[in-house]
Amino acid sequence: MQIMVLGAGVIGLTSAYYLNRAGHQVVIVDRHGDVAAETSFGNAGQLSYSYVAPLAGPGVLSKLPLWLTRKDSPVRLRPSMSPAQWRWCLQFALACSRKRSEITTRQLLSLSFASRTLIHQMLRDEPQLDFDFQQSGKLVLHRDAHAMQSAVDLLEFQRSLGCEQSALSADECVALEPALADMHKELAGGIYTSSEDTADCHRFCQGLAEILRARGVEFALHTPIDALRRSPRGHIEVRSNGTTLQAQNIVVAMGTGAARLLKPLGIDVPVYPLKGYSLTYHLDEPSAAPRVSVTDFARKVVYARLGNRLRVAGMADIEGYSRRPDPARLAALRAETAAFLPKVVADRGEVSEWTGLRPATPRGTPIIGATPYRNLWLNVGHGALGFTLAAGSAVLLTSCLENRADPVPSNAFALQ
Ligand SMILES: Cc1cc2nc3c(=O)[nH]c(=O)nc-3n(C[C@H](O)[C@H](O)[C@H](O)COP(=O)(O)OP(=O)(O)OC[C@H]3O[C@@H](n4cnc5c(N)ncnc54)[C@H](O)[C@@H]3O)c2cc1C
């Protein structure tokens, strides 16, 4: 088949990789001059296969007053006049039940575990792919005894879902990760998952693009997509810069850019941007920074080692499509890092700042598969988990396109 993939982020590139491997002729289209120029550029670098519970969960709604009023809250809602924002928030509120959250978690785990197997297989198949991949393990730290006990209470449930985790005391956390020594007195303990990985999503995308080019996949970069149109034959065509791009099949993998282009076709994907921030510390003294991937649970900030850099990421701001960074949010993230890892900040190496928009659905599940149009397919809405879920999503999409059964139940991710 001849397939045009719209979007050269981690979802589009991974889709192209598996479609090409399945023998299809692929072209990738993107408005930027390079791949992974938007949300896949500076994310937190977590391949977080066991931590996929959606943001919409029980108890979340009680935090709404905090989100609306406190500037330093990890999640912030800035109400606007946009109907898309209000609709997303309403659907999010409806998804905040324990039952719904558990169903979503199970669905996402089937995709994340498939992704883990596929990424590890890809590392064997493509030894030239160098993207700071580490089987780092993940340590989620708790600062108060009550939060730690709640996390311990969840271990049995997590185990029943296939996530192998262990509870560590504060001493054991520091023994596992000596870079946390300065934090010792503030820790109540942590939950350790040895099977989690970390890697640089941007370098992964660049490496994949190189492999794809070598295998004959074409790239149409600097190509903004202005509209998707229905031809008189009922096929979908792509309009760009006043010309029509035709393809036997089209895959939409445009992250937060997808909803606007799909709407005129009557396809309603509830994808809304959740803005996040990251800092990258270029380390002169690498021993000061953790090697294990660390999450500060109370502050919702994650720390991932990417070679000789430390990526720090957090915040989820529900405030629209602007990518403009809020200096106060960046300053708050810098202050968290300084308090958490003072030696890394004292190191005074170069620091890069970044802002990105997570393409989030209210429930937290991506939308993968067919549309009412025979030649149009979706792979969108991966929210805070696009890097983690990319490989599984791409294989599921390939199975849908080829009308094959997939080990991951595809109806969980079908367009509603
Ligand atoms: C702060 C932060 C931390 C995160 N941490 C993690 C993490 O640790 N682990 C994890 O798994 N996920 C993480 N994520 C989420 C992850 O980064 C995203 O889910 C993922 O990058 C989405 O990939 P995508 O390909 O769908 O979107 P994008 O990377 O945004 O790619 C979409 C592409 O479509 C193109 N496009 C859109 N509209 C058009 C148009 N009209 N014409 C032409 N091209 C167009 C864009 O140029 C872009 O290149 C994080 C996100 C943020 C913001």
Short mmCIF file of C-alpha atoms and ligand atoms in Angstrom, two decimals:
data_model
loop_
_atom_site.label_atom_id
_atom_site.label_comp_id
_atom_site.label_asym_id
_atom_site.label_seq_id
_atom_site.Cartn_x
_atom_site.Cartn_y
_atom_site.Cartn_z
CA MET A 1 0.00 0.00 0.00
CA GLN A 2 1.03 3.61 -0.52
CA ILE A 3 0.65 5.46 2.81
CA MET A 4 1.10 9.14 3.69
CA VAL A 5 1.82 9.76 7.38
CA LEU A 6 0.94 13.29 8.49
CA GLY A 7 3.18 14.40 11.38
CA ALA A 8 6.86 13.67 12.04
CA GLY A 9 6.71 13.42 15.84
CA VAL A 10 7.39 10.20 17.72
CA ILE A 11 3.95 8.82 16.80
CA GLY A 12 4.25 9.55 13.05
CA LEU A 13 7.84 8.27 12.81
CA THR A 14 7.16 5.08 14.74
CA SER A 15 4.06 4.49 12.59
CA ALA A 16 6.20 4.96 9.48
CA TYR A 17 8.82 2.53 10.84
CA TYR A 18 6.38 -0.35 11.37
CA LEU A 19 4.41 0.37 8.17
CA ASN A 20 7.67 0.35 6.19
CA ARG A 21 8.72 -2.91 7.86
CA ALA A 22 5.39 -4.42 6.85
CA GLY A 23 6.30 -3.67 3.22
CA HIS A 24 4.32 -0.48 2.59
CA GLN A 25 5.51 2.54 0.63
CA VAL A 26 5.55 5.48 3.08
CA VAL A 27 5.90 9.25 2.81
CA ILE A 28 6.01 11.48 5.93
CA VAL A 29 4.73 15.06 5.82
CA ASP A 30 5.43 17.80 8.39
CA ARG A 31 5.37 21.58 8.54
CA HIS A 32 8.79 21.86 10.18
CA GLY A 33 12.18 21.46 8.54
CA ASP A 34 13.20 18.69 10.94
CA VAL A 35 11.53 15.79 12.74
CA ALA A 36 10.30 15.93 16.36
CA ALA A 37 10.19 19.73 16.38
CA GLU A 38 7.10 19.94 18.64
CA THR A 39 6.00 17.83 21.65
CA SER A 40 8.42 14.97 20.92
CA PHE A 41 11.40 17.33 21.29
CA GLY A 42 11.97 17.89 25.01
CA ASN A 43 9.73 15.52 26.96
CA ALA A 44 10.66 13.90 30.27
CA GLY A 45 12.32 10.90 28.63
CA GLN A 46 10.39 8.28 30.60
CA LEU A 47 9.50 4.95 29.03
CA SER A 48 7.11 4.53 31.87
CA TYR A 49 5.41 1.22 31.07
CA SER A 50 4.05 0.56 34.59
CA TYR A 51 2.92 4.11 35.43
CA VAL A 52 0.12 4.69 32.95
CA ALA A 53 -2.83 5.56 35.25
CA PRO A 54 -4.70 8.49 33.65
CA LEU A 55 -4.80 11.99 35.11
CA ALA A 56 -8.58 11.52 35.36
CA GLY A 57 -8.89 9.48 38.53
CA PRO A 58 -10.89 9.30 41.76
CA GLY A 59 -10.16 12.21 44.10
CA VAL A 60 -8.90 14.45 41.31
CA LEU A 61 -11.97 16.70 41.22
CA SER A 62 -11.49 17.67 44.87
CA LYS A 63 -8.19 19.26 43.78
CA LEU A 64 -9.96 21.59 41.33
CA PRO A 65 -10.03 24.62 43.70
CA LEU A 66 -6.25 24.26 44.07
CA TRP A 67 -5.76 24.06 40.29
CA LEU A 68 -7.82 27.22 39.81
CA THR A 69 -6.23 29.31 42.53
CA ARG A 70 -2.61 28.31 43.20
CA LYS A 71 0.01 29.47 40.74
CA ASP A 72 2.48 26.77 41.82
CA SER A 73 0.02 23.85 41.58
CA PRO A 74 1.42 21.00 39.39
CA VAL A 75 -1.84 21.11 37.38
CA ARG A 76 -3.30 24.52 36.53
CA LEU A 77 -6.60 25.38 34.86
CA ARG A 78 -6.99 28.78 33.25
CA PRO A 79 -10.63 28.92 32.14
CA SER A 80 -11.16 30.51 28.72
CA MET A 81 -14.10 31.20 26.41
CA SER A 82 -13.13 28.22 24.25
CA PRO A 83 -15.95 25.63 23.94
CA ALA A 84 -13.27 22.99 23.22
CA GLN A 85 -11.73 23.63 26.64
CA TRP A 86 -15.06 23.41 28.47
CA ARG A 87 -16.10 20.27 26.62
CA TRP A 88 -12.75 18.62 27.35
CA CYS A 89 -13.02 19.55 31.06
CA LEU A 90 -16.55 18.18 31.25
CA GLN A 91 -15.56 14.88 29.63
CA PHE A 92 -12.52 14.76 31.92
CA ALA A 93 -14.76 15.24 34.99
CA LEU A 94 -17.02 12.39 33.81
CA ALA A 95 -13.98 10.11 33.49
CA CYS A 96 -12.86 10.73 37.09
CA SER A 97 -14.46 7.63 38.63
CA ARG A 98 -12.52 4.73 40.14
CA LYS A 99 -14.17 2.27 37.75
CA ARG A 100 -13.37 4.28 34.61
CA SER A 101 -9.82 4.98 35.77
CA GLU A 102 -9.17 1.27 36.41
CA ILE A 103 -10.54 0.27 32.99
CA THR A 104 -8.34 2.90 31.32
CA THR A 105 -5.28 1.79 33.31
CA ARG A 106 -5.75 -1.82 32.19
CA GLN A 107 -6.21 -0.75 28.55
CA LEU A 108 -3.11 1.44 28.63
CA LEU A 109 -1.05 -1.31 30.29
CA SER A 110 -1.83 -3.68 27.41
CA LEU A 111 -0.40 -1.05 25.05
CA SER A 112 2.58 -0.07 27.24
CA PHE A 113 3.68 -3.66 27.88
CA ALA A 114 3.46 -4.36 24.12
CA SER A 115 5.55 -1.21 23.57
CA ARG A 116 8.22 -2.36 26.02
CA THR A 117 8.65 -5.67 24.16
CA LEU A 118 8.73 -3.84 20.81
CA ILE A 119 11.26 -1.19 21.93
CA HIS A 120 13.58 -3.86 23.31
CA GLN A 121 13.23 -5.80 20.04
CA MET A 122 13.92 -2.60 18.06
CA LEU A 123 17.14 -2.08 20.07
CA ARG A 124 18.28 -5.53 18.93
CA ASP A 125 17.16 -5.03 15.31
CA GLU A 126 18.63 -1.53 14.93
CA PRO A 127 21.95 -1.47 16.82
CA GLN A 128 22.87 1.87 15.18
CA LEU A 129 19.94 3.56 17.01
CA ASP A 130 21.64 5.66 19.74
CA PHE A 131 19.21 7.65 21.90
CA ASP A 132 20.61 7.57 25.46
CA PHE A 133 18.49 4.52 26.21
CA GLN A 134 18.98 3.20 29.77
CA GLN A 135 17.26 0.40 31.65
CA SER A 136 17.33 2.87 34.52
CA GLY A 137 14.50 1.65 36.74
CA LYS A 138 12.13 4.18 38.29
CA LEU A 139 11.93 5.35 41.89
CA VAL A 140 8.81 7.25 42.95
CA LEU A 141 9.65 9.15 46.14
CA HIS A 142 7.15 10.01 48.88
CA ARG A 143 7.78 12.77 51.38
CA ASP A 144 5.13 11.90 53.99
CA ALA A 145 4.28 8.65 55.72
CA HIS A 146 0.59 8.79 54.75
CA ALA A 147 1.35 9.08 51.02
CA MET A 148 3.94 6.30 51.30
CA GLN A 149 1.43 3.99 53.04
CA SER A 150 -1.17 4.65 50.30
CA ALA A 151 1.46 3.72 47.70
CA VAL A 152 2.33 0.52 49.60
CA ASP A 153 -1.39 -0.35 49.78
CA LEU A 154 -1.52 -0.15 45.97
CA LEU A 155 1.37 -2.57 45.41
CA GLU A 156 -0.84 -5.67 45.47
CA PHE A 157 -3.24 -4.16 42.92
CA GLN A 158 -0.29 -3.11 40.71
CA ARG A 159 1.10 -6.65 40.94
CA SER A 160 -2.25 -8.08 39.83
CA LEU A 161 -1.87 -5.92 36.69
CA GLY A 162 1.62 -7.31 35.99
CA CYS A 163 3.71 -4.45 37.44
CA GLU A 164 6.55 -5.77 39.63
CA GLN A 165 7.40 -3.11 42.22
CA SER A 166 8.90 -2.95 45.69
CA ALA A 167 8.61 -0.55 48.63
CA LEU A 168 11.91 0.94 49.89
CA SER A 169 12.69 2.79 53.12
CA ALA A 170 14.42 6.21 52.97
CA ASP A 171 17.77 4.49 53.68
CA GLU A 172 17.18 1.99 50.89
CA CYS A 173 16.26 4.80 48.45
CA VAL A 174 19.59 6.55 49.13
CA ALA A 175 21.52 3.27 48.93
CA LEU A 176 19.93 2.65 45.50
CA GLU A 177 20.52 6.22 44.33
CA PRO A 178 23.33 8.00 46.24
CA ALA A 179 22.59 11.31 44.45
CA LEU A 180 19.55 11.57 46.78
CA ALA A 181 21.70 11.78 49.93
CA ASP A 182 20.88 15.47 50.52
CA MET A 183 17.16 14.59 50.47
CA HIS A 184 17.40 11.76 52.97
CA LYS A 185 15.77 13.58 55.94
CA GLU A 186 12.78 14.63 53.83
CA LEU A 187 11.96 11.14 52.53
CA ALA A 188 9.34 8.79 53.91
CA GLY A 189 10.28 6.13 51.34
CA GLY A 190 9.81 5.18 47.72
CA ILE A 191 8.37 2.64 45.29
CA TYR A 192 10.92 1.11 42.93
CA THR A 193 10.12 -0.45 39.54
CA SER A 194 13.21 -2.04 37.99
CA SER A 195 11.61 -2.61 34.56
CA GLU A 196 11.24 1.08 33.57
CA ASP A 197 13.52 2.70 30.98
CA THR A 198 14.61 6.23 30.10
CA ALA A 199 15.77 7.70 26.78
CA ASP A 200 15.91 10.88 24.69
CA CYS A 201 12.77 11.04 22.54
CA HIS A 202 14.24 13.65 20.16
CA ARG A 203 17.34 11.55 19.49
CA PHE A 204 15.11 8.48 19.06
CA CYS A 205 13.12 10.34 16.39
CA GLN A 206 16.26 11.55 14.63
CA GLY A 207 17.70 8.03 14.62
CA LEU A 208 14.46 6.56 13.28
CA ALA A 209 14.32 9.21 10.54
CA GLU A 210 17.84 8.23 9.42
CA ILE A 211 16.87 4.55 9.30
CA LEU A 212 13.68 5.36 7.40
CA ARG A 213 15.50 7.51 4.82
CA ALA A 214 18.01 4.71 4.24
CA ARG A 215 15.06 2.35 3.60
CA GLY A 216 13.44 4.58 1.00
CA VAL A 217 10.82 6.37 3.10
CA GLU A 218 10.33 9.88 1.69
CA PHE A 219 10.10 13.03 3.82
CA ALA A 220 8.09 16.06 2.69
CA LEU A 221 9.26 18.58 5.31
CA HIS A 222 8.45 22.33 5.33
CA THR A 223 4.98 21.19 4.18
CA PRO A 224 2.15 22.71 6.23
CA ILE A 225 -1.14 20.87 5.91
CA ASP A 226 -3.92 23.41 5.47
CA ALA A 227 -6.92 21.10 5.14
CA LEU A 228 -8.15 17.55 4.66
CA ARG A 229 -10.81 17.37 1.93
CA ARG A 230 -13.21 14.81 0.62
CA SER A 231 -12.78 14.21 -3.13
CA PRO A 232 -15.80 13.61 -5.41
CA ARG A 233 -14.86 9.89 -5.22
CA GLY A 234 -15.25 9.98 -1.43
CA HIS A 235 -11.51 9.71 -0.77
CA ILE A 236 -9.70 12.07 1.60
CA GLU A 237 -7.03 14.30 0.05
CA VAL A 238 -4.48 16.56 1.72
CA ARG A 239 -4.27 20.27 0.83
CA SER A 240 -0.93 22.00 1.32
CA ASN A 241 0.17 25.41 0.00
CA GLY A 242 -2.59 25.43 -2.62
CA THR A 243 -1.78 21.97 -3.99
CA THR A 244 -3.40 18.60 -3.46
CA LEU A 245 -1.36 15.68 -2.13
CA GLN A 246 -2.92 12.32 -2.91
CA ALA A 247 -2.30 9.00 -1.26
CA GLN A 248 -3.94 5.60 -1.24
CA ASN A 249 -4.06 5.82 2.57
CA ILE A 250 -3.50 8.68 5.01
CA VAL A 251 -2.48 8.37 8.68
CA VAL A 252 -3.11 11.41 10.89
CA ALA A 253 -0.37 11.61 13.57
CA MET A 254 -0.37 15.35 14.10
CA GLY A 255 -0.54 15.52 17.89
CA THR A 256 -2.34 18.67 19.02
CA GLY A 257 -2.68 19.75 15.36
CA ALA A 258 -5.09 16.90 14.50
CA ALA A 259 -8.45 18.02 15.95
CA ARG A 260 -8.67 21.26 13.92
CA LEU A 261 -8.09 19.49 10.58
CA LEU A 262 -10.40 16.56 11.31
CA LYS A 263 -13.36 18.66 12.46
CA PRO A 264 -14.51 19.84 8.99
CA LEU A 265 -14.72 16.14 7.97
CA GLY A 266 -17.16 15.54 10.85
CA ILE A 267 -14.54 13.61 12.85
CA ASP A 268 -14.51 14.73 16.44
CA VAL A 269 -11.35 13.75 18.31
CA PRO A 270 -11.42 15.10 21.88
CA VAL A 271 -7.73 16.04 21.90
CA TYR A 272 -6.81 19.18 23.86
CA PRO A 273 -3.34 20.51 24.77
CA LEU A 274 -1.92 20.14 28.29
CA LYS A 275 1.08 22.42 28.45
CA GLY A 276 4.21 21.15 30.21
CA TYR A 277 7.76 22.32 30.82
CA SER A 278 11.21 20.79 30.90
CA LEU A 279 14.74 21.84 31.82
CA THR A 280 17.87 20.09 30.58
CA TYR A 281 20.99 20.43 32.72
CA HIS A 282 24.23 19.74 30.83
CA LEU A 283 26.30 18.13 33.58
CA ASP A 284 29.92 19.04 34.23
CA GLU A 285 29.91 16.79 37.31
CA PRO A 286 27.70 13.80 36.33
CA SER A 287 28.02 12.02 39.69
CA ALA A 288 25.79 14.68 41.32
CA ALA A 289 22.78 13.64 39.21
CA PRO A 290 20.73 10.46 39.68
CA ARG A 291 21.14 7.53 37.29
CA VAL A 292 17.83 5.98 38.37
CA SER A 293 14.78 7.78 36.99
CA VAL A 294 13.25 9.64 39.95
CA THR A 295 9.75 11.05 40.46
CA ASP A 296 9.01 13.47 43.30
CA PHE A 297 5.41 12.34 43.86
CA ALA A 298 4.20 15.31 45.92
CA ARG A 299 5.59 17.89 43.50
CA LYS A 300 4.81 15.82 40.33
CA VAL A 301 8.30 16.52 38.96
CA VAL A 302 10.36 13.83 37.18
CA TYR A 303 14.15 13.60 36.82
CA ALA A 304 15.71 11.48 34.07
CA ARG A 305 19.36 11.01 33.24
CA LEU A 306 20.04 11.22 29.50
CA GLY A 307 23.75 10.55 29.04
CA ASN A 308 25.62 13.53 30.48
CA ARG A 309 22.42 15.54 30.80
CA LEU A 310 19.63 15.60 33.38
CA ARG A 311 16.10 16.20 32.10
CA VAL A 312 13.66 17.67 34.66
CA ALA A 313 9.99 17.95 33.67
CA GLY A 314 6.60 18.71 35.11
CA MET A 315 3.44 20.91 35.12
CA ALA A 316 0.20 20.37 33.22
CA ASP A 317 -1.52 23.64 32.32
CA ILE A 318 -4.98 23.50 30.75
CA GLU A 319 -4.93 26.85 29.02
CA GLY A 320 -5.08 26.49 25.23
CA TYR A 321 -2.79 26.13 22.25
CA SER A 322 -0.18 28.82 22.96
CA ARG A 323 3.36 27.43 23.22
CA ARG A 324 4.55 30.64 24.87
CA PRO A 325 6.36 29.70 28.09
CA ASP A 326 5.24 31.24 31.36
CA PRO A 327 8.45 32.51 33.06
CA ALA A 328 6.87 31.90 36.50
CA ARG A 329 6.33 28.19 35.71
CA LEU A 330 9.92 27.82 34.49
CA ALA A 331 11.20 29.60 37.61
CA ALA A 332 9.11 27.24 39.78
CA LEU A 333 10.63 24.20 38.04
CA ARG A 334 14.13 25.61 38.50
CA ALA A 335 13.39 26.22 42.21
CA GLU A 336 12.12 22.61 42.65
CA THR A 337 15.31 21.28 41.07
CA ALA A 338 17.52 23.51 43.22
CA ALA A 339 15.79 22.27 46.38
CA PHE A 340 15.81 18.62 45.27
CA LEU A 341 19.29 18.32 43.74
CA PRO A 342 21.31 21.31 44.98
CA LYS A 343 24.62 19.92 43.70
CA VAL A 344 23.30 19.65 40.12
CA VAL A 345 22.18 23.27 40.17
CA ALA A 346 25.40 24.43 41.87
CA ASP A 347 27.27 22.71 39.04
CA ARG A 348 26.34 25.75 36.90
CA GLY A 349 26.44 23.80 33.63
CA GLU A 350 24.33 25.06 30.76
CA VAL A 351 20.52 24.76 31.20
CA SER A 352 18.02 24.59 28.30
CA GLU A 353 14.35 25.44 28.83
CA TRP A 354 11.49 23.93 26.82
CA THR A 355 7.68 24.03 26.64
CA GLY A 356 5.46 21.46 24.92
CA LEU A 357 1.78 20.61 24.47
CA ARG A 358 0.66 17.10 25.42
CA PRO A 359 -2.07 15.94 22.99
CA ALA A 360 -4.45 14.74 25.71
CA THR A 361 -7.82 13.00 25.56
CA PRO A 362 -10.12 13.37 28.59
CA ARG A 363 -9.94 9.65 29.50
CA GLY A 364 -6.24 9.34 28.76
CA THR A 365 -6.53 6.73 25.99
CA PRO A 366 -5.15 7.48 22.50
CA ILE A 367 -7.32 7.08 19.40
CA ILE A 368 -5.89 4.53 16.98
CA GLY A 369 -7.43 2.98 13.87
CA ALA A 370 -10.12 3.53 11.27
CA THR A 371 -12.38 6.53 10.57
CA PRO A 372 -15.64 6.65 8.62
CA TYR A 373 -13.47 7.38 5.52
CA ARG A 374 -11.92 4.30 3.93
CA ASN A 375 -8.49 5.83 3.28
CA LEU A 376 -8.15 7.87 6.52
CA TRP A 377 -6.60 6.46 9.73
CA LEU A 378 -5.81 7.93 13.14
CA ASN A 379 -2.94 7.62 15.60
CA VAL A 380 -3.46 10.59 17.96
CA GLY A 381 -4.11 11.67 21.55
CA HIS A 382 -1.23 10.05 23.47
CA GLY A 383 -1.18 12.76 26.16
CA ALA A 384 1.62 12.32 28.69
CA LEU A 385 2.60 8.88 27.35
CA GLY A 386 3.42 9.30 23.65
CA PHE A 387 7.02 8.08 23.89
CA THR A 388 6.02 5.16 26.12
CA LEU A 389 3.11 4.04 23.91
CA ALA A 390 4.53 4.87 20.45
CA ALA A 391 5.74 1.41 19.40
CA GLY A 392 2.61 -0.47 20.53
CA SER A 393 0.36 2.17 18.96
CA ALA A 394 2.22 1.96 15.64
CA VAL A 395 1.92 -1.83 15.50
CA LEU A 396 -1.78 -1.62 16.41
CA LEU A 397 -2.30 0.96 13.64
CA THR A 398 -0.47 -1.29 11.14
CA SER A 399 -2.72 -4.22 12.11
CA CYS A 400 -5.84 -2.06 11.68
CA LEU A 401 -4.66 -0.89 8.24
CA GLU A 402 -3.98 -4.44 7.16
CA ASN A 403 -7.22 -5.64 8.72
CA ARG A 404 -5.34 -8.12 10.91
CA ALA A 405 -6.08 -9.11 14.50
CA ASP A 406 -3.69 -7.58 17.04
CA PRO A 407 -2.71 -8.88 20.49
CA VAL A 408 -3.79 -5.51 21.93
CA PRO A 409 -7.62 -5.19 21.86
CA SER A 410 -8.12 -2.48 19.24
CA ASN A 411 -11.69 -1.54 20.24
CA ALA A 412 -10.33 0.09 23.44
CA PHE A 413 -8.61 2.68 21.26
CA ALA A 414 -11.14 3.00 18.41
CA LEU A 415 -12.69 6.34 17.44
CA GLN A 416 -15.98 6.68 19.37
C1 LIG B 1 6.60 18.28 29.66
C2 LIG B 1 6.26 16.98 28.95
C3 LIG B 1 6.81 15.79 29.43
C4 LIG B 1 6.49 14.59 28.82
N1 LIG B 1 7.10 13.46 29.27
C5 LIG B 1 6.84 12.27 28.68
C6 LIG B 1 7.49 11.09 29.11
O1 LIG B 1 8.34 11.12 29.98
N2 LIG B 1 7.17 9.92 28.53
C7 LIG B 1 6.24 9.83 27.54
O2 LIG B 1 5.94 8.73 27.09
N3 LIG B 1 5.63 10.95 27.07
C8 LIG B 1 5.91 12.16 27.61
N4 LIG B 1 5.30 13.29 27.17
C9 LIG B 1 4.29 13.18 26.11
C10 LIG B 1 4.92 12.98 24.72
O3 LIG B 1 5.96 13.91 24.53
C11 LIG B 1 3.82 13.17 23.66
O4 LIG B 1 2.75 12.29 23.93
C12 LIG B 1 4.36 12.85 22.27
O5 LIG B 1 5.50 13.61 21.98
C13 LIG B 1 3.28 13.14 21.22
O6 LIG B 1 3.82 12.80 19.98
P1 LIG B 1 3.06 13.15 18.63
O7 LIG B 1 3.89 12.60 17.54
O8 LIG B 1 1.63 12.74 18.75
O9 LIG B 1 3.02 14.75 18.61
P2 LIG B 1 4.17 15.78 18.16
O10 LIG B 1 5.50 15.36 18.64
O11 LIG B 1 3.70 17.13 18.53
O12 LIG B 1 4.19 15.62 16.59
C14 LIG B 1 3.13 16.08 15.78
C15 LIG B 1 3.74 16.56 14.48
O13 LIG B 1 2.67 16.95 13.63
C16 LIG B 1 3.06 18.11 12.95
N5 LIG B 1 1.87 18.87 12.56
C17 LIG B 1 0.82 19.22 13.34
N6 LIG B 1 -0.07 19.95 12.63
C18 LIG B 1 0.44 20.06 11.38
C19 LIG B 1 0.00 20.71 10.18
N7 LIG B 1 -1.17 21.38 10.12
N8 LIG B 1 0.78 20.61 9.08
C20 LIG B 1 1.95 19.92 9.10
N9 LIG B 1 2.43 19.30 10.20
C21 LIG B 1 1.68 19.37 11.33
C22 LIG B 1 3.89 18.89 13.95
O14 LIG B 1 4.77 19.77 13.29
C23 LIG B 1 4.62 17.78 14.70
O15 LIG B 1 5.90 17.54 14.17
C24 LIG B 1 5.60 14.54 27.73
C25 LIG B 1 5.07 15.73 27.23
C26 LIG B 1 5.40 16.94 27.83
C27 LIG B 1 4.83 18.21 27.28
#
